Amino acid sequence: MTTATAATAAPRTNSPRPGTHRPDEAETTEPRQNPPTFLSDPYPTLARMRRSAPVSVLHSDGGPRLWIVPRYVDVRAALFDPRFAQDARRAQALADSRVEGVNLGTEITHMLSSDPPDHTRLRRVVQAAFSRKRVEAMRPMVERITLELLDGLDVATARLTTGTTTATVDLVRDFAFPLPILVVCELLGFPPEDRDLYRTWSTAIVTQEGDHAAFGRAVQEMGSYVLAIADRRIRRNARPADLLTELLEARERGELTDDEIVGMVALLLIGGHETTVNLLGTSCLALLRDPGQAAWLRADLTRMPRAVEEFLRYDSPICMATTRFTTEPVDVGGVEIPQDEFVLLSLGAANRDPARFQDPDRLVLDRRDAGHLAFGGGIHRCLGALLGKLETEIALTALLARFPGMTLACQERDLRWRNTMMLRGLEALPLTLRS
């Protein structure tokens, strides 16, 4: 689980294009209009950016330029640097002063679109719910949901018992998506039967296809939905022991507004499943690509916690951290980024930086050089990191134990990736399951 997906997105503009290189700027880099080659494998492009300069500039037709930071040492420093701000309303005003038609998602008010002191106040309300003790207490619930979903896959594959029957499932649709969203539903006390609605809203909000109307509808529908559930609880004087009750009690104490409750729930619904969905898909694909590493893991599934850390580094579910802007000129590796410029910190590029990780483009499940930035850092570090790792550990352990002979049910070149620079995830992962 992560909170990095529902925050201020990269400015929704027309297609990026290379700009003119000037001595005071780094070399301008693509991708252009999120081409399929970048979506399926962004790492060659990110490696070129790392090699060429500490900062690359991406221009957009009709949109503000973006300064992209790809090197580990610079990304990590920027994550902790308050001069890279995230306040969405200030960012929107800045964007509006440059160009028209840029939507930074200010319709949603939450922690990742705020800076202190608002960020501090908002995070304090929910941080106890994601403490190590409370996350560990969720283990039985996550295990139960995982086994129920795997039982469903067994039904879909005619309850494999002989080892000779095979069937194809979509791991994203049938397992990776419902697992974290059902966990979030239990955490919030939301109806699990509405999970497809949550996925529809999430897709409209986080993908970078420039569909402002779909984005606006999703935000409005989600807000109405959340407040309707809250109103029903108030009318019935219902206070179940879940996170929504805690948010409503915080509102009673004057610590949250209605808009902030909606934003917090949106952040949890979207961020609470996006990272795990993407991570489960890319982790399974990585194992299918590397039989040697898969065999090492299957030989002792208690190694899974270490493996999950490497899955996070190797194919980070958040490729670009949410957009920041500079509040004063900032030197990054000898390149000065002026004040009031939009900046993207590439977590995916940083986690493949050879200056930080040995042989970074290779999956090494017992890797010793820890320190990936998949969950960000600083005050905006993913609040749900522990829960996301717990979900992935339990899910992959149970999946490999139940279906050790799973194989890819299509050519890898035919896999479809989500159309966004921010997220790194598969639209679908068809697998042939064997018991």
Short mmCIF file of C-alpha atoms in Angstrom, two decimals:
data_model
loop_
_atom_site.label_atom_id
_atom_site.label_comp_id
_atom_site.label_asym_id
_atom_site.label_seq_id
_atom_site.Cartn_x
_atom_site.Cartn_y
_atom_site.Cartn_z
CA MET A 1 0.00 0.00 0.00
CA THR A 2 1.24 3.39 -0.74
CA THR A 3 0.02 6.92 -0.64
CA ALA A 4 2.03 8.06 -3.58
CA THR A 5 -0.52 7.40 -6.27
CA ALA A 6 -3.44 9.54 -5.30
CA ALA A 7 -1.50 12.72 -4.76
CA THR A 8 -0.79 15.62 -7.06
CA ALA A 9 -0.19 13.91 -10.36
CA ALA A 10 2.09 15.01 -13.13
CA PRO A 11 0.43 17.97 -14.82
CA ARG A 12 -2.24 16.69 -17.20
CA THR A 13 -1.18 18.23 -20.46
CA ASN A 14 -0.74 17.37 -24.10
CA SER A 15 2.07 15.14 -25.32
CA PRO A 16 5.59 15.76 -24.02
CA ARG A 17 8.14 16.93 -26.57
CA PRO A 18 11.85 17.62 -26.45
CA GLY A 19 12.76 21.24 -25.84
CA THR A 20 15.79 23.30 -26.72
CA HIS A 21 18.96 22.53 -24.81
CA ARG A 22 20.43 25.54 -23.07
CA PRO A 23 23.62 25.76 -21.00
CA ASP A 24 21.64 26.37 -17.81
CA GLU A 25 19.47 23.27 -18.32
CA ALA A 26 20.19 19.57 -18.50
CA GLU A 27 19.62 17.63 -21.66
CA THR A 28 15.93 17.30 -22.50
CA THR A 29 14.67 13.75 -22.59
CA GLU A 30 11.58 11.86 -23.70
CA PRO A 31 9.26 9.72 -23.40
CA ARG A 32 6.83 11.08 -25.98
CA GLN A 33 3.18 10.47 -25.18
CA ASN A 34 3.98 7.44 -23.00
CA PRO A 35 4.90 5.20 -25.98
CA PRO A 36 4.38 1.44 -25.61
CA THR A 37 8.12 0.81 -25.45
CA PHE A 38 8.48 3.13 -22.47
CA LEU A 39 5.44 1.66 -20.72
CA SER A 40 6.65 -1.92 -21.14
CA ASP A 41 10.25 -1.15 -20.20
CA PRO A 42 11.07 2.37 -18.97
CA TYR A 43 14.50 1.43 -17.65
CA PRO A 44 16.62 2.01 -20.78
CA THR A 45 15.18 5.54 -21.04
CA LEU A 46 15.71 6.16 -17.33
CA ALA A 47 19.29 4.85 -17.58
CA ARG A 48 20.04 7.28 -20.41
CA MET A 49 18.69 10.10 -18.28
CA ARG A 50 20.88 9.04 -15.34
CA ARG A 51 23.99 8.91 -17.53
CA SER A 52 23.36 12.14 -19.41
CA ALA A 53 22.82 14.60 -16.56
CA PRO A 54 21.72 14.88 -12.92
CA VAL A 55 18.50 16.56 -14.10
CA SER A 56 16.61 16.22 -17.38
CA VAL A 57 13.96 18.61 -18.63
CA LEU A 58 10.76 17.35 -20.21
CA HIS A 59 8.70 19.90 -22.15
CA SER A 60 5.01 19.53 -22.98
CA ASP A 61 2.91 21.01 -25.76
CA GLY A 62 0.63 23.38 -23.90
CA GLY A 63 1.94 22.43 -20.47
CA PRO A 64 4.66 23.44 -18.00
CA ARG A 65 8.09 21.87 -18.22
CA LEU A 66 9.03 19.12 -15.80
CA TRP A 67 12.47 18.66 -14.27
CA ILE A 68 13.16 14.96 -13.78
CA VAL A 69 15.69 13.82 -11.16
CA PRO A 70 16.92 10.23 -11.85
CA ARG A 71 19.99 9.58 -9.68
CA TYR A 72 19.70 7.82 -6.32
CA VAL A 73 21.73 10.28 -4.26
CA ASP A 74 19.80 13.26 -5.63
CA VAL A 75 16.36 11.63 -5.38
CA ARG A 76 16.96 10.62 -1.78
CA ALA A 77 18.18 14.09 -0.85
CA ALA A 78 15.19 15.74 -2.54
CA LEU A 79 12.70 13.50 -0.72
CA PHE A 80 13.91 15.00 2.55
CA ASP A 81 14.30 18.58 1.27
CA PRO A 82 11.42 20.94 2.21
CA ARG A 83 12.33 23.20 -0.71
CA PHE A 84 10.57 20.61 -2.90
CA ALA A 85 6.99 21.38 -1.86
CA GLN A 86 3.78 19.46 -2.55
CA ASP A 87 0.96 21.82 -1.55
CA ALA A 88 -1.54 21.23 -4.37
CA ARG A 89 -3.27 24.60 -4.21
CA ARG A 90 0.01 26.50 -4.46
CA ALA A 91 1.07 24.17 -7.27
CA GLN A 92 -2.20 24.77 -9.13
CA ALA A 93 -1.82 28.54 -8.84
CA LEU A 94 1.71 28.19 -10.19
CA ALA A 95 0.53 26.07 -13.10
CA ASP A 96 -2.31 28.48 -13.88
CA SER A 97 0.18 31.34 -14.06
CA ARG A 98 2.08 29.49 -16.78
CA VAL A 99 -0.48 27.77 -19.01
CA GLU A 100 -4.19 27.05 -19.22
CA GLY A 101 -5.89 23.71 -18.84
CA VAL A 102 -3.52 22.02 -16.41
CA ASN A 103 -5.27 19.97 -13.73
CA LEU A 104 -3.23 19.02 -10.68
CA GLY A 105 -6.04 17.29 -8.85
CA THR A 106 -6.76 19.95 -6.25
CA GLU A 107 -10.30 18.62 -5.99
CA ILE A 108 -8.94 16.11 -3.49
CA THR A 109 -7.47 17.34 -0.19
CA HIS A 110 -5.13 14.89 1.54
CA MET A 111 -1.69 14.42 3.07
CA LEU A 112 0.24 14.11 -0.16
CA SER A 113 -1.22 17.33 -1.51
CA SER A 114 -0.28 19.22 1.66
CA ASP A 115 2.80 20.58 3.35
CA PRO A 116 3.26 21.29 7.08
CA PRO A 117 1.44 22.28 9.19
CA ASP A 118 -1.60 20.80 7.40
CA HIS A 119 0.32 17.67 6.43
CA THR A 120 1.40 17.14 10.03
CA ARG A 121 -2.18 17.48 11.29
CA LEU A 122 -3.64 15.15 8.67
CA ARG A 123 -1.00 12.45 9.06
CA ARG A 124 -1.31 12.49 12.84
CA VAL A 125 -5.01 11.53 12.59
CA VAL A 126 -4.31 8.20 10.84
CA GLN A 127 -0.71 7.26 11.54
CA ALA A 128 -1.58 5.06 14.54
CA ALA A 129 -3.72 2.85 12.27
CA PHE A 130 -0.57 1.88 10.34
CA SER A 131 1.79 1.30 13.24
CA ARG A 132 3.82 -1.90 13.23
CA LYS A 133 1.67 -3.39 16.01
CA ARG A 134 -1.65 -2.68 14.29
CA VAL A 135 -0.41 -3.83 10.89
CA GLU A 136 0.84 -7.11 12.36
CA ALA A 137 -2.59 -7.55 13.96
CA MET A 138 -4.04 -7.49 10.42
CA ARG A 139 -2.05 -10.59 9.43
CA PRO A 140 -4.88 -13.10 10.11
CA MET A 141 -7.31 -10.97 8.11
CA VAL A 142 -4.92 -10.71 5.15
CA GLU A 143 -4.25 -14.45 5.29
CA ARG A 144 -7.98 -15.20 5.34
CA ILE A 145 -8.69 -13.00 2.32
CA THR A 146 -5.71 -14.46 0.46
CA LEU A 147 -6.85 -18.04 0.99
CA GLU A 148 -10.42 -17.21 -0.03
CA LEU A 149 -9.17 -15.71 -3.29
CA LEU A 150 -6.90 -18.67 -3.96
CA ASP A 151 -9.84 -20.99 -3.33
CA GLY A 152 -11.66 -19.01 -6.00
CA LEU A 153 -8.78 -19.61 -8.40
CA ASP A 154 -9.04 -23.30 -7.56
CA VAL A 155 -12.70 -23.22 -8.57
CA ALA A 156 -11.80 -21.39 -11.76
CA THR A 157 -9.29 -24.10 -12.59
CA ALA A 158 -11.66 -26.99 -11.79
CA ARG A 159 -10.02 -27.56 -8.40
CA LEU A 160 -6.68 -28.85 -9.64
CA THR A 161 -5.81 -32.03 -7.82
CA THR A 162 -4.08 -34.35 -10.29
CA GLY A 163 -1.40 -32.02 -11.62
CA THR A 164 -2.56 -32.67 -15.18
CA THR A 165 -5.40 -30.16 -15.47
CA THR A 166 -4.55 -26.60 -16.45
CA ALA A 167 -6.55 -23.41 -16.86
CA THR A 168 -5.86 -19.74 -17.50
CA VAL A 169 -6.69 -16.90 -15.11
CA ASP A 170 -5.91 -13.18 -15.04
CA LEU A 171 -3.82 -12.74 -11.92
CA VAL A 172 -4.48 -8.99 -11.79
CA ARG A 173 -8.26 -9.26 -12.08
CA ASP A 174 -8.71 -12.43 -10.05
CA PHE A 175 -6.12 -12.02 -7.29
CA ALA A 176 -3.83 -8.98 -7.26
CA PHE A 177 -6.61 -6.39 -7.41
CA PRO A 178 -9.23 -7.89 -5.06
CA LEU A 179 -6.74 -8.74 -2.30
CA PRO A 180 -5.61 -5.23 -1.29
CA ILE A 181 -8.97 -3.62 -2.03
CA LEU A 182 -10.74 -6.13 0.23
CA VAL A 183 -8.19 -5.39 2.94
CA VAL A 184 -8.85 -1.65 2.60
CA CYS A 185 -12.60 -2.28 2.66
CA GLU A 186 -12.27 -4.08 6.00
CA LEU A 187 -9.97 -1.37 7.30
CA LEU A 188 -12.45 1.39 6.41
CA GLY A 189 -15.63 -0.60 6.93
CA PHE A 190 -16.69 -0.18 3.29
CA PRO A 191 -18.85 -2.62 1.30
CA PRO A 192 -16.55 -5.06 -0.54
CA GLU A 193 -19.14 -5.57 -3.27
CA ASP A 194 -18.38 -2.03 -4.49
CA ARG A 195 -14.74 -2.82 -5.21
CA ASP A 196 -15.13 -2.44 -8.98
CA LEU A 197 -16.34 1.13 -8.38
CA TYR A 198 -13.17 1.86 -6.41
CA ARG A 199 -11.02 0.52 -9.23
CA THR A 200 -12.87 2.62 -11.81
CA TRP A 201 -12.39 5.78 -9.76
CA SER A 202 -8.75 4.97 -9.09
CA THR A 203 -7.99 4.42 -12.77
CA ALA A 204 -9.62 7.72 -13.76
CA ILE A 205 -7.72 9.64 -11.08
CA VAL A 206 -4.21 8.22 -11.43
CA THR A 207 -3.79 7.53 -15.14
CA GLN A 208 -2.28 10.25 -17.30
CA GLU A 209 -4.54 10.25 -20.34
CA GLY A 210 -5.60 13.90 -20.04
CA ASP A 211 -9.30 13.05 -19.62
CA HIS A 212 -10.28 15.92 -17.33
CA ALA A 213 -13.97 15.06 -17.50
CA ALA A 214 -13.42 11.48 -16.33
CA PHE A 215 -11.13 12.72 -13.58
CA GLY A 216 -13.74 15.23 -12.37
CA ARG A 217 -16.55 12.66 -12.45
CA ALA A 218 -14.48 10.18 -10.48
CA VAL A 219 -13.65 12.73 -7.79
CA GLN A 220 -17.27 13.87 -7.51
CA GLU A 221 -18.69 10.34 -7.41
CA MET A 222 -16.16 9.19 -4.84
CA GLY A 223 -16.82 12.22 -2.64
CA SER A 224 -20.59 11.71 -2.74
CA TYR A 225 -20.15 8.01 -2.00
CA VAL A 226 -17.91 8.57 1.04
CA LEU A 227 -20.13 11.26 2.55
CA ALA A 228 -23.26 9.13 2.00
CA ILE A 229 -21.69 6.28 4.00
CA ALA A 230 -20.65 8.73 6.71
CA ASP A 231 -24.16 10.25 6.87
CA ARG A 232 -25.78 6.83 7.21
CA ARG A 233 -23.53 6.03 10.14
CA ILE A 234 -24.35 9.30 11.84
CA ARG A 235 -28.12 8.84 11.39
CA ARG A 236 -27.92 5.32 12.83
CA ASN A 237 -25.43 6.31 15.53
CA ALA A 238 -23.25 3.47 14.27
CA ARG A 239 -19.62 3.41 15.40
CA PRO A 240 -18.00 0.18 14.24
CA ALA A 241 -14.35 -0.31 15.13
CA ASP A 242 -12.85 0.78 11.82
CA LEU A 243 -10.86 3.65 10.38
CA LEU A 244 -13.88 5.56 9.04
CA THR A 245 -15.21 5.77 12.60
CA GLU A 246 -11.86 7.20 13.69
CA LEU A 247 -12.04 9.80 10.91
CA LEU A 248 -15.58 10.80 11.88
CA GLU A 249 -14.57 11.12 15.51
CA ALA A 250 -11.67 13.33 14.43
CA ARG A 251 -14.21 15.52 12.61
CA GLU A 252 -16.26 15.76 15.81
CA ARG A 253 -13.14 17.00 17.59
CA GLY A 254 -12.64 19.65 14.92
CA GLU A 255 -9.51 17.98 13.52
CA LEU A 256 -10.89 17.20 10.04
CA THR A 257 -13.32 18.78 7.59
CA ASP A 258 -15.69 16.88 5.29
CA ASP A 259 -13.37 17.55 2.34
CA GLU A 260 -10.43 16.20 4.30
CA ILE A 261 -12.33 13.04 5.24
CA VAL A 262 -13.13 12.48 1.57
CA GLY A 263 -9.51 13.10 0.65
CA MET A 264 -8.23 10.76 3.34
CA VAL A 265 -10.58 7.98 2.26
CA ALA A 266 -9.68 8.55 -1.41
CA LEU A 267 -6.00 8.32 -0.53
CA LEU A 268 -6.55 5.07 1.35
CA LEU A 269 -8.83 3.53 -1.26
CA ILE A 270 -6.53 4.42 -4.14
CA GLY A 271 -3.12 4.33 -2.52
CA GLY A 272 -4.23 1.39 -0.40
CA HIS A 273 -4.50 -0.91 -3.37
CA GLU A 274 -2.54 0.58 -6.29
CA THR A 275 0.92 -0.31 -5.00
CA THR A 276 0.07 -3.86 -3.99
CA VAL A 277 -1.83 -4.57 -7.21
CA ASN A 278 1.11 -3.40 -9.29
CA LEU A 279 3.73 -5.04 -7.10
CA LEU A 280 2.06 -8.46 -7.14
CA GLY A 281 1.81 -8.39 -10.92
CA THR A 282 5.37 -7.27 -11.61
CA SER A 283 6.79 -9.62 -8.95
CA CYS A 284 5.10 -12.64 -10.51
CA LEU A 285 6.30 -11.59 -13.94
CA ALA A 286 9.86 -11.17 -12.63
CA LEU A 287 9.79 -14.72 -11.24
CA LEU A 288 8.47 -16.10 -14.52
CA ARG A 289 11.32 -14.35 -16.35
CA ASP A 290 13.98 -15.75 -13.99
CA PRO A 291 13.50 -19.45 -13.21
CA GLY A 292 16.70 -19.53 -11.17
CA GLN A 293 15.54 -16.86 -8.76
CA ALA A 294 12.07 -18.44 -8.64
CA ALA A 295 13.59 -21.80 -7.70
CA TRP A 296 15.69 -20.15 -4.97
CA LEU A 297 12.55 -18.62 -3.47
CA ARG A 298 10.35 -21.73 -3.79
CA ALA A 299 13.04 -23.77 -2.03
CA ASP A 300 12.40 -21.79 1.15
CA LEU A 301 9.37 -19.51 1.21
CA THR A 302 10.45 -18.06 4.57
CA ARG A 303 12.82 -15.97 2.43
CA MET A 304 9.85 -14.02 1.14
CA PRO A 305 10.30 -10.85 3.26
CA ARG A 306 13.79 -10.34 1.80
CA ALA A 307 12.50 -11.11 -1.68
CA VAL A 308 9.72 -8.52 -1.36
CA GLU A 309 12.31 -5.82 -0.68
CA GLU A 310 14.08 -6.77 -3.92
CA PHE A 311 10.82 -6.84 -5.88
CA LEU A 312 10.18 -3.29 -4.65
CA ARG A 313 13.62 -2.16 -5.80
CA TYR A 314 13.74 -4.06 -9.07
CA ASP A 315 10.41 -2.90 -10.50
CA SER A 316 9.17 -0.11 -8.27
CA PRO A 317 5.36 0.14 -8.36
CA ILE A 318 5.67 3.92 -8.26
CA CYS A 319 8.01 4.91 -11.08
CA MET A 320 7.74 8.67 -10.53
CA ALA A 321 6.98 10.20 -7.15
CA THR A 322 4.16 12.72 -7.12
CA THR A 323 4.96 16.13 -8.52
CA ARG A 324 6.78 18.66 -6.37
CA PHE A 325 7.67 22.28 -7.04
CA THR A 326 10.64 24.33 -5.92
CA THR A 327 10.08 27.12 -3.41
CA GLU A 328 13.53 28.58 -4.11
CA PRO A 329 16.41 27.76 -6.46
CA VAL A 330 17.84 24.31 -5.68
CA ASP A 331 21.16 22.85 -6.80
CA VAL A 332 20.85 19.20 -7.86
CA GLY A 333 24.17 17.63 -8.80
CA GLY A 334 25.53 20.92 -10.07
CA VAL A 335 22.40 21.86 -12.02
CA GLU A 336 20.32 24.70 -10.61
CA ILE A 337 16.57 24.18 -10.75
CA PRO A 338 15.01 27.67 -10.52
CA GLN A 339 12.28 28.61 -8.11
CA ASP A 340 8.67 27.72 -9.04
CA GLU A 341 9.55 24.77 -11.27
CA PHE A 342 7.76 21.41 -11.31
CA VAL A 343 9.94 18.44 -10.40
CA LEU A 344 9.50 14.68 -10.73
CA LEU A 345 11.68 12.40 -8.60
CA SER A 346 12.13 9.10 -10.42
CA LEU A 347 12.00 6.36 -7.81
CA GLY A 348 12.28 3.76 -10.57
CA ALA A 349 15.47 5.31 -11.94
CA ALA A 350 16.98 5.74 -8.48
CA ASN A 351 16.35 2.11 -7.59
CA ARG A 352 18.26 0.97 -10.70
CA ASP A 353 21.21 3.35 -10.17
CA PRO A 354 24.53 1.45 -10.51
CA ALA A 355 26.17 4.07 -8.29
CA ARG A 356 24.04 2.72 -5.43
CA PHE A 357 23.20 -0.91 -6.29
CA GLN A 358 25.48 -3.61 -7.67
CA ASP A 359 24.24 -5.07 -10.96
CA PRO A 360 20.99 -3.10 -10.57
CA ASP A 361 19.20 -4.41 -13.67
CA ARG A 362 19.34 -7.99 -12.39
CA LEU A 363 16.81 -9.51 -9.96
CA VAL A 364 18.76 -10.69 -6.89
CA LEU A 365 16.31 -11.89 -4.26
CA ASP A 366 18.97 -12.26 -1.54
CA ARG A 367 20.46 -8.85 -2.31
CA ARG A 368 22.46 -7.37 0.54
CA ASP A 369 22.72 -3.75 -0.63
CA ALA A 370 19.41 -2.57 0.84
CA GLY A 371 18.05 0.97 0.83
CA HIS A 372 15.55 1.17 -2.04
CA LEU A 373 13.30 4.23 -2.31
CA ALA A 374 10.13 2.48 -3.50
CA PHE A 375 8.12 3.99 -0.65
CA GLY A 376 9.67 7.45 -0.95
CA GLY A 377 11.18 9.17 2.06
CA GLY A 378 10.93 12.12 4.38
CA ILE A 379 7.63 13.38 5.73
CA HIS A 380 5.75 12.00 2.72
CA ARG A 381 7.10 8.47 3.01
CA CYS A 382 4.33 5.97 2.33
CA LEU A 383 2.23 5.62 5.47
CA GLY A 384 1.07 2.15 4.42
CA ALA A 385 4.49 0.70 3.60
CA LEU A 386 4.29 -1.95 6.32
CA LEU A 387 0.82 -3.05 5.24
CA GLY A 388 1.82 -3.19 1.58
CA LYS A 389 4.80 -5.39 2.38
CA LEU A 390 2.70 -7.63 4.61
CA GLU A 391 0.08 -8.11 1.88
CA THR A 392 2.70 -8.90 -0.74
CA GLU A 393 4.59 -11.30 1.50
CA ILE A 394 1.45 -13.26 2.41
CA ALA A 395 0.01 -13.22 -1.12
CA LEU A 396 3.15 -14.38 -2.93
CA THR A 397 3.94 -17.04 -0.35
CA ALA A 398 0.47 -18.54 -0.61
CA LEU A 399 0.35 -18.23 -4.40
CA LEU A 400 3.69 -20.01 -4.94
CA ALA A 401 2.76 -22.71 -2.45
CA ARG A 402 -0.61 -23.35 -4.11
CA PHE A 403 0.46 -23.07 -7.75
CA PRO A 404 4.20 -23.76 -8.03
CA GLY A 405 3.91 -24.60 -11.73
CA MET A 406 2.26 -21.41 -12.98
CA THR A 407 3.42 -20.13 -16.37
CA LEU A 408 2.73 -17.10 -18.53
CA ALA A 409 -0.28 -17.74 -20.78
CA CYS A 410 0.74 -15.31 -23.54
CA GLN A 411 3.83 -13.86 -25.15
CA GLU A 412 5.44 -11.27 -22.92
CA ARG A 413 5.36 -8.74 -25.77
CA ASP A 414 1.55 -8.98 -25.71
CA LEU A 415 1.24 -7.87 -22.09
CA ARG A 416 -0.48 -4.50 -21.62
CA TRP A 417 0.94 -1.96 -19.18
CA ARG A 418 -0.94 0.84 -17.46
CA ASN A 419 -0.77 4.09 -19.43
CA THR A 420 0.89 6.31 -16.87
CA MET A 421 4.39 7.59 -16.21
CA MET A 422 3.71 7.58 -12.47
CA LEU A 423 2.71 3.97 -11.88
CA ARG A 424 4.44 0.79 -12.98
CA GLY A 425 1.86 -1.94 -13.34
CA LEU A 426 0.20 -4.44 -15.64
CA GLU A 427 -3.32 -4.13 -16.96
CA ALA A 428 -3.59 -7.92 -16.91
CA LEU A 429 -1.36 -10.92 -16.29
CA PRO A 430 -2.76 -14.09 -17.89
CA LEU A 431 -1.33 -17.18 -16.22
CA THR A 432 -1.72 -20.88 -16.78
CA LEU A 433 -2.06 -22.51 -13.37
CA ARG A 434 -0.99 -26.03 -12.53
CA SER A 435 -1.21 -27.68 -9.17
#
